[in-house]
Amino acid sequence: MLSRVASNIFWMARYLERAENTARLINVNSHLLLDLPKSVKLGWEPIVDILSAREEFYQHYEQADERSVIKYMVTDTFNPGSIISSLTAARENARTVREIMPRESWEQINGLYLEAKKHCQSVLTHRHRYDSLISIIRGNQTITGMLTGTMTHDEGYAFLRMGRNLERGDMTTRIIDVRSANLLREVTHEQSAFENIQWMGVLKSMSAYQMYRREMRLRINRADVLKFLLLEARFPRSLGHVLEQLQALLMALPRHDGPVEEVERLQAQLNQAKPQALKQEKLHDFIDDMQLGLIKIAEQISKAYF
Amino acid sequence: MAIRWGSYKVKDLYDELLRAAGRPRPPAQTLCDHLRGLNDRDIEEYKAAAETAIHVMGISFRVYHEEEGSIDRAWPFDIIPRIIDKSEWNEIEAGLKQRVKALNMFINDLYNDQNIIKDGVFPADLLSKSKNFLHQCKGITPPLGIWAHICGSDLVRDAQGKVYVLEDNLRVPSGVSYMLENRHVMKRVFPEMFNQYNILPVDDYPSQLYDMLCQLSPRQIEQPEIVVLTPGIFNSAYFEHAYLAQQMGAELVEGSDLFVDDNDVVYMRTIEGPARVDVIYRRVDDHFIDPEAFNPESMLGVSGLMRAWKAGNVALANAPGSGVADDKVVYAFVPEIIRYYLNEEMTLANVPTYKCFVKEDRDYVMENIEQLVVKPANESGGYGMLIGPHSTKAECDKFRRLIRRDPRNYIAQPMLMLSTAPTLIGNKAEPRHLDLRPFVLSGKDIQVTTGGLTRVALRKGSIVVNSSQGGGSKDTWIVDMES
């Protein structure tokens, strides 16, 4: 397989996954804010932090109000991580690898882009937001399903899954980092009552709530949520699962020594750390290490194959 | 009834499907009867079915647009096919084989002994002024002695129904994917017609192309590495490049995917490391394929590709320099070229051509430019030409000046009344002019596509069929009426 093609399909998958994750993030935050009293002022700024976009955001906006943040995340083309930018990049990458994917999947990607472009303004109003975002999430899930069901599970498919998993790992760790930092700020009595709601929000942003319930059967608490999202290898958006997938995918590819070593190093670090027990500062440092590890894996993949 | 053949205009020209108003030619009888039986709603349904098929199959071509950059557009497709009787087609096919065989011998001679010049049949002066003669290719004989492995020749019919070759495309002819896809669309739209006719299939082309390319491989191995080299997604024919690569199971590569090592061997960059390449079906123009040998600014090519080709380590199809023979001045010499190399008379006619570098011809052109079509020697795609009868006095005068300045670069031909075929305009069938581009593959033997790509000028009265200039296409049926 050509290096360029492998790289394009890898990035196509990353961008698609990024669009989906961003849509999830906005949806859940919107819902969460409706449930919280005004005194618990979380607002939209944490979302900007999740995306590590503080600096760029404040170059264009004075305050992190709802409209500005959503606009920035959905429709602003100067933000390379906005939904519309991600879908544009996914489509451009898909276009160049059209010949190795089933035709319908290109149609679907193109269709998702066109639809998002047409409807993304409506995300700015409360009433249509949910439907528009859900259609983006569903759109990407359809693509994922189509590719799983119709694309030959060859090397190209392996690069697709690697891109998707890396992006998922990235978003999962980002969400945990920012949410836990916010939640652990000196909790007053009044606010602690809402802590569960917020952890529930974290789970829901990853469609993890129901699965968590089935798995943990306990009332929601910080340690178990962290354990579930970081270590539960059977949940497809947890970091543990992502790393396990990456390891297995790489083992089937040639020249995998560099990237596999990096994945295994990170797996070991994750398993030894007992992250559920870490306090705020320590947890933040740990998540930082995980993010750096994911970046190193991406670098090794790029070095070996692209 | 939506289509009334009785009021269809066939006057002073040749129509592919009807002899006269209300009188279909024998091979078109069944089709015309079927079409006559349709009402407006049926036609809408057929058109919608074709559009859906085109959309779903992702058939598109790119047009350059100043404001929006380049965008994909579906190419207009007309659901009324063009029909040619197999017995007539057999003659055309034989004529094409003869022509392409001689042209390949001509190219090989030009780059080697130049006997045709020494024997006084082809003027040395013309060669020295040819833009497409590449001195870098001198002294080379590619595998099988063939240069133009893939040729697309444009055929037209005049008002009497006689078939002419209008031009030969020996560099990187495109359109074959549309020929293949048009047939797929028609099978979805008109399955009933395929039961009533014996329509010869066209979908053998990708495997014939693959087999031909394999024959060129410098390494005698079971599965030579064959790649299609595209300029990239912004090229107007990218769809076709991707399509052919997919159909052949070959890699679609861009210049940056390939490199040439110190031993003049070509490799592609893969996830497993460098992989040797044997045959390159290149869809990049000569002057861009190797920045080392030609245009140093080119980002599309591969440095050292010419070295590798000359060393015989890789085969290029078409070979660089093949374009020397699709010069429109060379075209005027094709009858002599066939006689010289094959000792045969040309069986498929050339359009009578005035060579502006010959004084008598030039004088005639200057006098009669308003009645003539003037073409530059080395443009394609319908660009840079003058259609005298459709032009203003100022435009004619401009071409007079151009010819005077550079007579070698121009030829002129009488304006042919191109044949027409019924084409759906709204829900009515109206005559529109068309041409036909068959594709000829030359390897160990010569193969011609069954029919080819029919291009139709959708604007009333227009004879410009190019996709970039308001053209569309039709499926082309070669039908065997005897079986």
Short mmCIF file of C-alpha atoms in Angstrom, two decimals, chain B residues 1 5 33 176 272 331 437:
data_model
loop_
_atom_site.label_atom_id
_atom_site.label_comp_id
_atom_site.label_asym_id
_atom_site.label_seq_id
_atom_site.Cartn_x
_atom_site.Cartn_y
_atom_site.Cartn_z
CA MET B 1 -46.68 10.89 -27.07
CA TRP B 5 -40.25 11.11 -35.29
CA ASP B 33 -40.38 2.42 -31.84
CA VAL B 176 -12.55 5.70 -22.03
CA GLU B 272 6.45 -1.82 3.57
CA TYR B 331 -2.03 14.39 -39.64
CA ARG B 437 -13.66 8.53 -30.03
#
